[in-house]
Coordinates of C-alpha atoms and ligand atoms in Angstrom, one line a residue:
X101 CA 0.1 0.0 -0.5
X102 CA 1.3 3.6 -0.4
X103 CA 0.4 4.1 2.9
X104 CA 3.6 1.6 3.8
X105 CA 5.4 2.6 1.6
X106 CA 5.5 6.4 2.8
X107 CA 5.9 5.2 6.2
X108 CA 9.1 2.8 5.7
X109 CA 10.6 6.0 3.8
X110 CA 10.1 7.8 6.8
X111 CA 10.8 6.2 8.9
X112 CA 14.4 5.4 7.0
X113 CA 15.0 9.1 7.0
X114 CA 14.7 9.0 11.1
X115 CA 16.5 6.2 11.8
X116 CA 19.8 7.5 9.0
X117 CA 19.4 10.7 11.5
X118 CA 19.7 8.6 14.4
X119 CA 16.4 9.9 15.6
X120 CA 15.0 6.9 18.0
X121 CA 11.2 8.6 19.3
X122 CA 11.0 9.1 16.1
X123 CA 11.7 5.7 14.7
X124 CA 9.2 4.7 17.0
X125 CA 6.8 6.9 16.9
X126 CA 6.4 6.0 13.1
X127 CA 6.1 2.0 13.8
X128 CA 3.4 3.1 16.9
X129 CA 1.2 4.9 13.8
X130 CA 2.3 2.2 10.8
X131 CA 0.7 -0.3 13.7
X132 CA -2.7 1.8 14.3
X133 CA -3.1 2.0 10.1
X134 CA -2.3 -1.6 9.2
X135 CA -5.5 -2.9 11.4
X136 CA -7.8 -0.3 10.5
X137 CA -7.2 1.2 7.2
X138 CA -8.3 -1.2 4.4
X139 CA -9.5 1.2 2.2
X140 CA -9.8 -0.5 -0.9
X141 CA -12.6 -3.1 0.4
X142 CA -14.3 -0.6 2.5
X143 CA -15.9 1.6 0.4
X144 CA -17.9 -1.6 -1.8
X145 CA -18.5 -3.1 1.2
X146 CA -22.7 -1.9 1.8
X147 CA -24.0 0.8 4.6
X148 CA -24.5 -0.6 8.0
X149 CA -23.1 -4.4 7.2
X150 CA -21.3 -6.1 10.3
X151 CA -17.9 -5.6 8.5
X152 CA -18.4 -2.4 7.5
X153 CA -19.5 -1.4 11.4
X154 CA -16.1 -3.2 12.8
X155 CA -14.5 -0.9 10.4
X156 CA -15.7 2.0 11.6
X157 CA -14.9 1.2 15.3
X158 CA -11.4 0.2 13.7
X159 CA -10.6 3.0 12.3
X160 CA -12.1 5.2 15.7
X161 CA -10.0 3.6 17.3
X162 CA -7.5 4.7 14.7
X163 CA -7.6 8.0 15.4
X164 CA -6.9 7.9 18.8
X165 CA -4.3 6.3 18.7
X166 CA -2.6 8.8 15.7
X167 CA -3.9 11.9 17.6
X168 CA -1.9 9.9 21.1
X169 CA 0.8 10.1 18.2
X170 CA 0.2 13.5 16.8
X171 CA 0.4 15.0 20.9
X172 CA 4.1 13.1 20.6
X173 CA 4.9 14.0 17.5
X174 CA 4.0 17.6 17.8
X175 CA 6.7 17.9 20.8
X176 CA 9.8 16.8 18.4
X177 CA 9.5 19.8 16.1
X178 CA 8.1 20.5 12.6
X179 CA 8.2 18.5 10.4
X180 CA 7.2 15.3 12.5
X181 CA 4.4 17.7 13.5
X182 CA 3.9 18.1 9.9
X183 CA 4.0 14.5 9.0
X184 CA 1.6 13.6 12.3
X185 CA -0.3 15.7 10.4
X186 CA 0.2 13.9 7.1
X187 CA -1.1 11.3 8.3
X188 CA -3.9 12.0 10.2
X189 CA -5.3 13.6 6.9
X190 CA -4.8 10.8 5.6
X191 CA -7.6 8.8 7.8
X192 CA -9.6 12.1 8.0
X193 CA -10.0 13.1 4.6
X194 CA -10.6 10.2 3.1
X195 CA -14.5 10.4 3.1
X196 CA -14.4 6.5 3.8
X197 CA -17.1 7.2 6.3
X198 CA -20.2 9.0 6.1
X199 CA -21.3 11.6 8.5
X200 CA -23.6 8.8 9.9
X201 CA -21.5 6.3 10.5
X202 CA -18.9 9.6 12.4
X203 CA -21.1 10.0 14.8
X204 CA -20.5 6.7 17.0
X205 CA -17.0 7.4 16.7
X206 CA -17.1 11.9 17.8
X207 CA -19.5 11.1 21.1
X208 CA -17.2 8.8 21.8
X209 CA -14.1 10.7 22.0
X210 CA -16.0 13.5 22.9
X211 CA -16.3 11.9 26.0
X212 CA -12.0 11.0 26.5
X213 CA -11.3 14.0 25.6
X214 CA -9.6 12.9 22.1
X215 CA -11.6 14.9 19.5
X216 CA -11.2 18.3 22.1
X217 CA -7.4 17.2 21.5
X218 CA -7.0 16.8 18.1
X219 CA -9.2 19.8 18.0
X220 CA -6.7 21.8 19.6
X221 CA -3.2 20.1 17.6
X222 CA -4.6 21.1 14.4
X223 CA -5.2 24.5 14.9
X224 CA -2.5 24.5 17.1
X225 CA -0.1 22.7 13.8
X226 CA -2.1 25.6 11.8
X227 CA -1.1 28.5 13.8
X228 CA 2.5 26.9 13.0
X229 CA 2.6 26.6 9.7
X230 CA 0.7 29.9 9.0
X231 CA 3.6 31.8 11.2
X232 CA 6.7 30.2 9.4
X233 CA 4.7 31.0 6.6
X234 CA 4.0 34.6 7.2
X235 CA 8.1 34.8 7.9
X236 CA 9.0 33.0 4.0
X237 CA 6.5 35.9 2.7
X238 CA 8.4 38.9 4.8
X239 CA 11.9 37.8 4.4
X240 CA 11.6 36.7 0.5
X241 CA 11.9 39.1 -2.2
X242 CA 9.9 37.8 -4.9
X243 CA 7.7 35.6 -3.3
X244 CA 5.5 32.9 -5.3
X245 CA 2.1 32.1 -2.6
X246 CA 2.1 28.6 -4.5
X247 CA 5.9 27.4 -5.2
X248 CA 5.5 24.1 -5.8
X249 CA 8.9 23.7 -3.6
X250 CA 7.1 25.3 -0.9
X251 CA 5.5 23.1 2.3
X252 CA 2.3 25.1 2.3
X253 CA 2.1 24.8 -1.0
X254 CA -0.5 21.7 -0.7
X255 CA -2.6 24.2 2.7
X256 CA -2.5 27.2 -0.1
X257 CA -3.8 24.9 -2.7
X258 CA -7.2 24.3 -0.2
X259 CA -7.7 28.1 1.3
X260 CA -7.4 29.0 -3.0
X261 CA -10.3 26.3 -3.4
X262 CA -11.6 26.4 -0.6
X263 CA -12.8 30.1 -0.9
X264 CA -13.4 29.7 -4.9
X265 CA -16.1 27.3 -4.3
X266 CA -17.3 30.1 -1.7
X267 CA -17.1 32.6 -4.5
X268 CA -19.4 30.8 -6.1
X269 CA -21.8 30.3 -3.2
X270 CA -21.9 33.5 -2.1
X271 CA -21.7 34.8 -5.5
X272 CA -19.2 37.7 -4.7
X273 CA -18.8 40.5 -6.9
X274 CA -16.5 42.9 -7.4
X275 CA -18.7 45.7 -5.8
X276 CA -19.5 43.3 -2.9
X277 CA -17.7 44.6 0.5
X278 CA -16.5 41.6 2.1
X279 CA -15.8 41.1 5.9
X280 CA -14.0 38.0 7.3
X281 CA -14.2 37.2 10.8
X282 CA -11.5 36.3 13.0
X283 CA -8.7 35.9 10.1
X284 CA -5.5 34.5 12.5
X285 CA -2.0 35.6 11.4
X286 CA -2.2 34.8 7.5
X287 CA -5.2 35.9 5.7
X288 CA -5.4 33.9 3.4
X289 CA -8.8 33.4 2.7
X290 CA -9.2 37.4 2.2
X291 CA -6.4 37.6 0.0
X292 CA -7.7 34.8 -2.1
X293 CA -11.1 36.6 -2.1
X294 CA -10.0 39.7 -2.4
X295 CA -7.7 38.4 -5.3
X296 CA -10.1 35.8 -7.6
X297 CA -12.6 38.5 -7.5
X298 CA -10.8 42.0 -7.1
X299 CA -13.6 43.1 -4.3
X300 CA -12.7 45.4 -1.0
X301 CA -12.5 42.6 1.9
X302 CA -12.0 43.8 5.4
X303 CA -10.4 41.7 8.2
X304 CA -11.1 41.6 11.9
X305 CA -9.2 39.6 14.1
X306 CA -8.8 39.7 17.9
X307 CA -5.6 38.7 18.8
X308 CA -3.7 42.2 18.5
X309 CA 0.0 40.0 17.3
X310 CA -2.3 38.2 14.7
X311 CA -3.2 41.1 13.3
X312 CA -0.7 43.5 12.4
X313 CA 1.6 40.4 11.3
X314 CA -1.5 40.0 9.1
X315 CA -0.8 44.0 8.2
X316 CA 2.4 43.2 7.5
X317 CA 1.7 40.5 4.6
X318 CA -0.8 42.3 3.2
X319 CA 1.3 45.2 2.7
X320 CA 4.2 42.9 1.7
X321 CA 1.9 41.6 -1.2
X322 CA 0.9 45.3 -2.0
X323 CA -2.7 44.5 -1.0
X324 CA -3.2 47.4 1.7
X325 CA -6.1 48.9 -0.6
X326 CA -7.8 46.4 -0.9
X327 CA -7.5 44.2 2.2
X328 CA -7.9 45.7 5.7
X329 CA -7.4 44.3 8.9
X330 CA -8.9 45.8 12.2
X331 CA -7.7 44.3 15.4
X332 CA -11.6 43.9 17.1
X333 CA -13.8 41.1 18.5
X334 CA -16.0 39.9 15.9
X335 CA -19.0 40.4 18.3
X336 CA -18.5 44.2 18.3
X337 CA -17.1 45.6 15.5
X338 CA -20.0 47.1 12.9
X339 CA -21.1 44.8 10.8
X340 CA -24.0 47.4 8.3
X341 CA -21.5 47.9 4.9
X342 CA -21.4 44.9 4.4
X343 CA -22.8 42.7 2.2
X344 CA -21.3 39.1 2.6
X345 CA -19.4 38.5 5.7
X346 CA -17.7 35.0 6.2
X347 CA -17.3 34.2 9.5
X348 CA -14.1 31.5 10.0
X349 CA -13.7 28.1 12.1
X350 CA -12.4 29.1 14.9
X351 CA -14.4 32.9 15.1
X352 CA -15.7 32.7 18.5
X353 CA -18.0 33.1 20.2
X354 CA -19.7 31.9 17.7
X355 CA -23.6 32.8 18.7
X356 CA -22.7 36.0 19.7
X357 CA -21.1 36.7 16.7
X358 CA -23.9 35.6 15.2
X359 CA -26.8 37.4 17.3
X360 CA -24.5 40.2 16.2
X361 CA -25.1 40.2 12.1
X362 CA -28.6 39.6 12.5
X363 CA -29.2 42.6 14.5
X364 CA -26.7 45.0 12.6
X365 CA -26.4 44.4 9.1
X366 CA -29.0 45.0 6.2
X367 CA -31.7 42.5 4.7
X368 CA -30.1 40.4 1.5
X369 CA -26.7 40.0 3.7
X370 CA -25.1 36.8 3.3
X371 CA -23.3 34.8 5.6
X372 CA -21.1 31.7 5.1
X373 CA -20.4 30.0 8.3
X374 CA -16.8 27.9 8.2
X375 CA -18.0 24.3 9.2
X376 CA -17.2 21.1 9.8
X377 CA -19.1 17.5 9.3
X378 CA -18.4 13.5 10.2
X379 CA -15.6 12.6 10.6
X380 CA -13.9 16.8 9.7
X381 CA -14.9 17.4 13.1
X382 CA -11.4 16.0 14.3
X383 CA -9.7 18.6 12.6
X384 CA -12.0 21.9 13.7
X385 CA -14.9 21.9 15.6
X386 CA -18.4 22.2 14.0
X387 CA -20.0 25.6 13.9
X388 CA -22.9 25.6 16.4
X389 CA -24.9 28.2 16.7
X390 CA -29.1 29.1 16.2
X391 CA -30.4 31.4 14.3
X392 CA -33.9 32.9 13.4
X393 CA -33.5 36.1 11.2
X394 CA -31.4 33.8 8.9
X395 CA -32.0 30.0 7.0
X396 CA -29.3 27.8 5.9
X397 CA -29.8 28.8 2.0
X398 CA -27.1 26.0 0.6
X399 CA -23.8 24.5 1.4
X400 CA -20.3 23.2 0.4
X401 CA -19.7 20.4 1.6
X402 CA -15.8 19.2 2.0
X403 CA -14.9 16.3 -0.2
X404 CA -11.8 14.3 -0.4
X405 CA -9.0 16.9 0.5
X406 CA -11.0 19.7 1.9
X407 CA -11.4 20.2 5.9
X408 CA -14.4 22.8 6.1
X409 CA -17.5 23.1 4.6
X410 CA -19.1 26.7 4.6
X411 CA -22.9 27.4 4.9
X412 CA -24.4 30.2 2.3
X413 CA -27.0 32.0 5.1
X414 CA -29.1 34.1 4.3
X415 CA -33.0 35.8 5.5
X416 CA -35.4 34.3 5.9
X417 CA -37.8 36.8 4.6
X418 CA -37.4 39.0 1.9
X419 CA -39.4 42.1 1.1
X420 CA -42.2 41.7 -1.7
X421 CA -43.5 44.6 -1.6
X422 CA -42.0 45.6 -5.5
X423 CA -44.2 42.6 -6.8
X424 CA -46.8 44.5 -6.3
X425 CA -47.3 46.8 -8.6
X426 CA -49.9 49.3 -6.7
X427 CA -49.1 51.4 -2.8
X428 CA -49.5 48.3 -0.4
X429 CA -51.8 49.1 3.0
X430 CA -49.4 46.5 4.7
X431 CA -45.8 45.7 4.2
X432 CA -45.2 42.2 1.9
X433 CA -42.7 40.3 4.0
X434 CA -41.9 37.0 2.1
X435 CA -40.4 33.3 3.2
X436 CA -37.8 33.0 0.6
X437 CA -36.2 29.7 0.7
X438 CA -35.2 29.3 -2.6
X439 CA -37.9 26.7 -3.1
X440 CA -40.7 28.6 -3.2
X441 CA -40.7 30.5 -6.4
X442 CA -40.3 34.1 -5.2
X443 CA -36.8 34.5 -7.9
X444 CA -36.2 37.7 -8.9
X445 CA -37.9 39.7 -6.5
X446 CA -35.4 42.4 -6.8
X447 CA -36.0 42.9 -11.1
X448 CA -40.1 43.0 -10.2
X449 CA -40.6 43.1 -14.2
X450 CA -39.0 40.2 -14.4
X451 CA -41.2 37.7 -12.3
X452 CA -44.1 36.9 -13.5
X453 CA -46.1 37.4 -10.3
X454 CA -46.0 41.2 -11.4
X455 CA -48.6 40.2 -14.8
X456 CA -51.0 38.0 -12.9
X457 CA -51.1 41.1 -10.9
X458 CA -51.7 43.9 -13.8
X459 CA -54.2 41.8 -15.1
X460 CA -55.3 42.1 -11.6
X461 CA -55.9 45.5 -12.3
X462 CA -57.3 45.6 -15.9
X463 CA -59.8 43.2 -14.2
X464 CA -60.7 45.5 -11.0
X465 CA -61.2 48.3 -13.7
X466 CA -64.3 46.2 -14.9
X467 CA -65.7 47.1 -12.3
X468 CA -66.8 43.6 -11.3
X469 CA -67.7 42.5 -7.5
X470 CA -65.7 39.3 -6.6
X471 CA -67.2 37.1 -4.0
X472 CA -65.1 34.2 -3.3
X473 CA -61.3 34.1 -5.9
X474 CA -59.9 30.6 -5.4
X475 CA -56.2 30.8 -6.1
X476 CA -54.9 27.4 -7.6
X477 CA -51.1 26.6 -7.0
X478 CA -50.7 29.3 -4.4
X479 CA -47.4 28.0 -4.4
X480 CA -46.3 30.6 -0.9
X481 CA -49.4 32.8 -1.3
X482 CA -48.4 36.0 -3.1
X483 CA -50.9 35.9 -5.3
X484 CA -53.3 35.8 -2.5
X485 CA -52.2 38.2 -1.4
X486 CA -52.2 40.5 -4.4
X487 CA -55.8 39.6 -5.3
X488 CA -57.0 41.1 -1.6
X489 CA -55.3 44.4 -2.4
X490 CA -56.1 44.8 -5.4
X491 CA -59.7 42.7 -5.9
X492 CA -61.1 43.0 -3.0
X493 CA -62.9 39.6 -3.4
X494 CA -65.7 38.7 -0.1
X495 CA -62.9 35.4 0.7
X496 CA -59.9 33.2 -0.8
X497 CA -59.5 29.9 -0.9
X498 CA -55.9 28.6 -2.1
X499 CA -54.5 25.8 -3.0
X500 CA -51.7 23.8 -4.1
X501 CA -50.2 20.4 -4.5
X502 CA -47.7 20.6 -2.4
X503 CA -48.1 20.4 1.4
X504 CA -45.0 22.5 2.2
X505 CA -46.4 25.1 0.5
X506 CA -49.1 25.7 2.0
X507 CA -47.5 26.3 5.0
X508 CA -45.8 29.0 3.9
X509 CA -48.5 30.8 1.9
X510 CA -50.6 30.0 5.9
X511 CA -47.9 31.9 7.1
X512 CA -46.9 34.5 4.6
X513 CA -50.4 35.4 4.2
X514 CA -51.1 35.7 7.8
X515 CA -47.7 37.5 8.8
X516 CA -48.7 40.3 6.1
X517 CA -53.1 39.9 7.5
X518 CA -51.3 41.3 11.1
X519 CA -51.5 45.0 9.4
X520 CA -53.1 44.6 6.5
X521 CA -55.8 43.2 4.4
X522 CA -58.3 40.7 6.2
X523 CA -60.1 38.8 3.7
X524 CA -60.9 35.7 4.9
X525 CA -58.3 32.6 3.4
X526 CA -59.3 29.1 3.3
X527 CA -56.1 27.3 2.9
X528 CA -56.4 23.5 1.3
X529 CA -54.2 21.3 -0.1
X530 CA -54.6 18.9 -3.4
X531 CA -54.0 18.6 -7.0
X532 CA -55.4 20.8 -9.0
X533 CA -59.6 22.6 -8.1
X534 CA -59.9 18.7 -6.5
X535 CA -59.9 20.3 -3.1
X536 CA -62.7 22.5 -3.8
X537 CA -65.2 19.8 -3.1
X538 CA -68.4 21.0 -3.9
X539 CA -67.4 24.7 -3.7
X540 CA -67.9 27.5 -6.3
X541 CA -66.0 30.9 -7.5
X542 CA -65.9 33.8 -9.1
X543 CA -62.3 33.9 -10.5
X544 CA -60.4 30.8 -10.7
X545 CA -56.8 31.8 -11.3
X546 CA -54.0 29.7 -12.2
X547 CA -50.2 30.2 -12.5
X548 CA -49.5 26.0 -13.3
X549 CA -45.8 24.5 -14.3
X550 CA -45.2 23.4 -17.5
X551 CA -42.8 20.5 -17.2
X552 CA -44.1 17.4 -17.0
X553 CA -42.1 15.3 -14.1
X554 CA -41.6 11.1 -13.8
X555 CA -43.4 9.8 -11.4
X556 CA -40.8 8.7 -9.7
X557 CA -40.2 11.5 -9.0
X558 CA -43.4 13.0 -7.4
X559 CA -42.5 12.1 -3.8
X560 CA -39.3 14.9 -4.1
X561 CA -42.3 16.9 -6.1
X562 CA -43.9 16.7 -2.5
X563 CA -40.9 17.2 -0.7
X564 CA -40.6 21.1 -1.9
X565 CA -39.1 20.5 -5.4
X566 CA -41.1 23.2 -7.4
X567 CA -39.5 23.5 -10.1
X568 CA -42.3 20.7 -12.8
X569 CA -45.3 20.0 -12.6
X570 CA -47.2 16.7 -11.1
X571 CA -48.7 14.2 -13.7
X572 CA -51.5 12.0 -12.7
X573 CA -52.0 10.0 -15.4
X574 CA -56.4 9.6 -14.7
X575 CA -56.1 13.6 -14.3
X576 CA -54.7 14.3 -17.9
X577 CA -56.9 11.3 -19.1
X578 CA -58.2 12.9 -22.8
X579 CA -56.0 15.7 -23.0
X580 CA -55.4 16.1 -27.0
X581 CA -52.6 15.1 -27.8
X582 CA -51.3 18.7 -29.6
X583 CA -52.1 20.4 -26.2
X584 CA -49.5 17.7 -24.4
X585 CA -47.2 17.9 -27.2
X586 CA -46.6 22.1 -26.5
X587 CA -46.8 21.6 -22.6
X588 CA -50.0 22.6 -21.6
X589 CA -51.0 19.1 -20.5
X590 CA -52.0 20.6 -16.7
X591 CA -53.3 23.8 -17.7
X592 CA -56.4 21.8 -19.9
X593 CA -56.9 19.5 -16.7
X594 CA -57.5 22.9 -15.4
X595 CA -59.8 24.4 -17.4
X596 CA -60.9 21.0 -17.8
X597 CA -62.3 20.8 -14.1
X598 CA -62.4 24.7 -13.6
X599 CA -65.8 24.7 -14.6
X600 CA -67.9 22.5 -12.8
X601 CA -66.4 25.2 -10.0
X602 CA -67.3 28.7 -11.5
X603 CA -70.4 30.5 -10.4
X604 CA -72.4 31.7 -13.4
X605 CA -71.1 34.5 -14.3
X606 CA -67.7 32.8 -13.3
X607 CA -63.9 33.5 -15.0
X608 CA -60.4 31.4 -14.6
X609 CA -58.0 33.7 -14.9
X610 CA -55.1 31.6 -16.2
X611 CA -50.8 32.9 -16.1
X612 CA -49.2 31.9 -19.1
X613 CA -45.4 31.9 -19.8
X614 CA -46.0 32.2 -23.1
X615 CA -43.2 29.9 -24.9
X616 CA -46.4 28.2 -27.1
X617 CA -47.5 29.2 -30.3
X618 CA -50.6 32.1 -29.6
X619 CA -52.7 29.2 -32.2
X620 CA -52.0 26.4 -29.0
X621 CA -53.2 28.8 -26.5
X622 CA -56.1 29.5 -28.4
X623 CA -56.5 25.9 -29.0
X624 CA -56.0 25.1 -25.2
X625 CA -58.7 27.4 -24.3
X626 CA -61.2 26.3 -27.1
X627 CA -60.4 22.0 -27.1
X628 CA -61.6 22.8 -23.0
X629 CA -64.9 24.6 -23.9
X630 CA -64.0 28.1 -23.2
X631 CA -64.8 31.5 -25.2
X632 CA -61.7 33.0 -27.2
X633 CA -59.4 34.8 -23.9
X634 CA -59.3 37.7 -23.2
X635 CA -55.6 39.3 -22.8
X636 CA -55.6 41.0 -19.3
X637 CA -51.8 41.9 -19.0
X638 CA -49.4 41.3 -20.7
X639 CA -45.6 41.0 -21.0
X640 CA -41.7 40.0 -22.6
X641 CA -39.5 38.7 -18.8
X642 CA -35.8 36.6 -18.3
X643 CA -36.3 33.2 -17.8
X644 CA -35.3 33.2 -14.2
X645 CA -33.8 29.3 -13.4
X646 CA -32.5 29.2 -17.1
X647 CA -30.7 25.6 -16.6
X648 CA -33.9 24.0 -15.3
X649 CA -36.1 25.0 -17.7
X650 CA -34.7 25.6 -20.9
X651 CA -33.1 22.0 -21.8
X652 CA -36.6 20.8 -20.6
X653 CA -38.2 22.9 -23.1
X654 CA -35.8 22.2 -25.4
X655 CA -35.8 18.1 -24.5
X656 CA -39.4 18.4 -25.9
X657 CA -39.0 19.8 -29.3
X658 CA -39.7 18.1 -32.9
X659 CA -39.7 18.8 -36.4
X660 CA -42.7 20.6 -35.3
X661 CA -43.0 21.4 -32.4
X662 CA -40.7 24.1 -31.1
X663 CA -40.8 27.2 -28.4
X664 CA -40.0 31.1 -28.5
X665 CA -37.6 32.2 -26.5
X666 CA -35.8 35.8 -27.1
X667 CA -32.0 36.9 -26.6
X668 CA -33.1 38.7 -23.7
X669 CA -30.7 42.3 -23.8
X670 CA -31.6 42.4 -27.9
X671 CA -35.3 42.2 -26.7
X672 CA -34.9 44.6 -24.3
X673 CA -33.5 47.2 -26.8
X674 CA -36.4 46.7 -29.1
X675 CA -38.5 47.3 -26.4
X676 CA -37.3 50.4 -24.1
X677 CA -39.0 53.7 -24.8
X678 CA -42.0 52.0 -27.0
X679 CA -45.6 51.9 -26.0
X680 CA -47.0 48.8 -26.6
X681 CA -50.4 48.4 -26.4
X682 CA -51.5 44.3 -27.3
X683 CA -49.9 41.3 -27.4
X684 CA -49.6 40.3 -30.9
X685 CA -47.5 43.9 -31.5
X686 CA -45.5 42.6 -29.1
X687 CA -45.1 39.7 -30.6
X688 CA -44.9 40.9 -33.9
X689 CA -41.8 43.1 -32.7
X690 CA -39.3 40.7 -31.3
X691 CA -40.2 37.7 -34.2
X692 CA -37.3 38.9 -35.5
X693 CA -35.5 37.5 -32.9
X694 CA -37.6 34.6 -32.3
X695 CA -35.0 31.2 -30.8
X696 CA -36.7 27.8 -30.6
X697 CA -35.9 26.4 -27.4
X698 CA -32.7 24.3 -28.5
X699 CA -31.4 27.4 -30.1
X700 CA -32.0 29.3 -27.0
X701 CA -29.7 26.8 -24.9
X702 CA -27.3 26.8 -26.8
X703 CA -26.9 30.5 -26.2
X704 CA -27.7 30.3 -22.6
X705 CA -24.2 27.7 -22.6
X706 CA -22.0 30.6 -24.2
X707 CA -23.7 32.9 -21.5
X708 CA -26.4 34.7 -22.7
X709 CA -29.3 35.1 -21.2
X710 CA -32.8 34.2 -22.5
X711 CA -36.6 35.6 -22.3
X712 CA -39.5 35.1 -22.6
X713 CA -43.7 36.9 -23.2
X714 CA -45.8 36.2 -21.0
X715 CA -48.9 37.0 -20.2
X716 CA -52.2 36.6 -18.1
X717 CA -55.8 35.7 -19.8
X718 CA -58.8 36.0 -17.9
X719 CA -62.1 33.2 -19.9
X720 CA -65.7 32.1 -19.8
X721 CA -66.8 28.7 -20.5
X722 CA -68.7 28.5 -23.9
Ligands
SAM37 C1 -45.1 28.8 -10.2 S1 -46.2 28.3 -8.6 C2 -47.1 29.1 -8.8 C3 -46.7 30.1 -8.1 C4 -48.0 31.1 -7.6 N1 -49.0 31.1 -7.9 C5 -47.8 32.7 -8.1 O1 -48.9 32.8 -9.2 O2 -47.0 33.1 -8.3 C6 -47.1 26.6 -9.5 C7 -47.0 25.7 -8.1 O3 -47.4 24.6 -8.5 C8 -48.1 23.3 -7.7 N2 -48.6 22.3 -8.7 C9 -48.1 21.9 -9.0 N3 -48.1 21.2 -10.0 C10 -50.0 20.7 -8.9 C11 -51.2 20.7 -9.2 N4 -51.2 19.2 -9.9 N5 -52.0 20.8 -8.3 C12 -52.1 22.0 -7.7 N6 -50.5 22.6 -7.6 C13 -49.6 21.6 -8.5 C14 -46.5 23.3 -7.2 O4 -46.5 23.5 -6.1 C15 -46.3 25.4 -7.3 O5 -46.4 25.6 -6.2

C-alpha cells in the first residue's frame, strides 16, 4: 500500500538521522493504520453491514491512536509534526466513512477528550504553519504564494479551492463589501477572495499580534488598498455596511457573533459560516449556533482533501412589496427559502407575479364584484395577497399540491394580515381543483408549471421540488395530443375541472409563460370548452433559473413543435421606449429575434441571457 511505502520512507529517514523516538512514533502509527484502513475494500461494503460497522470501530480506534501519536510528534519539531498531521489527514480526509457513521466515533472521542485534543493539535499546527509561512513571505523578495517547493503549497491550494467555492456559493462580485471575522495571522482567505473577485475585504482578528502580522503580510503583497485588518472583537465590530460576511471556523463566541450579525446587518446580507462535518470534526470544531433571522440556503460540503464546509445563510424573509404594482396597505414580507418561486424580486418586472397583478388591476377596472377568489397552485401565496389588495374579494381559497407550499402560504398571508387586509382565507392541499369539493368561485386563478415530472420523482416534488408539474395520469386522461406536445396538459386538465367550480358569470385567469405559439394557446381554451380568452396583461421577462427550464423545453422540441425564446438584452433594446398596446404587437416586434428552445439552450451555454413572453388570460366557459 502506498501508505506503507510512505511510512517506510519516513522511518528510514528518521533512522538515518538517529532519531529513535521519531522511529518509534512512526512505527506505532504504521501499526494502527494497517489494522484499520483497508480503504480499497471498505467502500464497497454495503452501509450498515456488520463488516462495515466493525471497520468503523477500527477506524475510530485508529484515529484515537493517531491523535496520541500526533501529540508526541507535536513536541518533536515541525517536520515530524507535519508528517503526523499528514498521516491523520489520510484517515480524516478520505471520505472513507459517512457522516452518520462518524457520529459514534465523535461521541466517544468527545467523552474521552480525544476530539478536543485533536482539534487543539490541528489548531496549533495551523498556527505554526501560518507563522512559518508568514516568515517566508516577509523575508523573501518576491514570493509566489504557491511555490511548488514550499511545504505549504498543499495548504494554500486548499484555501484557494475553498475560497473559490465560497465565492461561487455567495456569488461574490467586485462591488461587494466583504468582512472576514476571525482571520488569524495569515488572512489567506481574504487575500484569495480579494484576488479572485477584485472586491474590497476587511478582516477582524481579536489578537493584536496576529492582526499586526496580517497587516505586514498584506503590505508586503502590495494589497493594502484592498484588504484591511482590524484588531477587534467580531461580536462588536460594526457590520452594517457589509454585503457578505465570512465567519471563520475558529471565530468565537460563535453565537454572539451570529446574533450581532442578525441584529446589525441590512436585508439581503449573505453570511458564509464555515464549519466541519462528520469525521472532519477531528480537525476543526463544528460551528454550532442558532438563528431566527437567517436560514441556511446552500452548503458547500467538504470532499476529498477539503477540511471545511461552508454554510450560506440568507434572510428567511424578504421584502416582496415591489412585486405588487400598487401602494400596499401593509408591508409584504415573504419567506424566501429558495424553493418557493420567489426568485428575482430585486427586479419585479422579471417576475411573472408582476404581470399577474397588472392583470388583476385590469380586471378590477372592469368593476365586477368578486365574492369568492380561488388561487390554484398558490405556492407561497403571494398571488392571494395581491388579490386581496387589488380585487378585494369577500373570501379567498388557496390550494397547492405540495403541503409545505400551503404551510408557507399560510405563514406569508397571516403575517401580512396582521396589518393589512383581513379577507378570510381557506387553505387546502390537493391536485388542481379537486380540493375545492363542491365549492364554486367567481374567479379561479392558476399559474401551473408546464414541464412534466416523471412519476418516480413525485415524492421529491412533495418534499418541495416545485419546478415541475405533477402528472397524475388519471387527471390527464383525454388531453388532446397537440396540447400535450406544447406542454399544456396540466393547464388543459385545470380548465376542464374549473368549469364545474365557476359561478354562472365566473371566469378563469390563467397565468402563462407564453413560450408556445398563440395558436396553441387559443386551441387550449377552445378544446377545454372556453370562449376566446381575453388578454388582461402581457409582457416580456427574463427566463429565471434558465438551466432548470430551457433544456427541458428543448427536450420537448421536434421538427413540428418549437417553443419561443428571445435573446434578453437585444429584445429589451427593441422594446425600450415603445408603448405597446396589445400582445400581438409585442410578438410581431420581437419576431425577428425569435429562437427555438434548442437554439436558446446553445446560447445559454455560451453565457447569454434569454427571455420569454408572459401573459395573464381571462376566459369564460362557452
Ligand atoms: C409557478 S408556482 C405558482 C405560484 C403562484 N400561484 C404564483 O402565481 O406565483 C406553481 C405551483 O404549482 C404547484 N403545483 C404543481 N402541480 C400541481 C397540481 N397538479 N395541483 C396543484 N398544484 C400544483 C407547485 O407546488 C407550485 O407551488
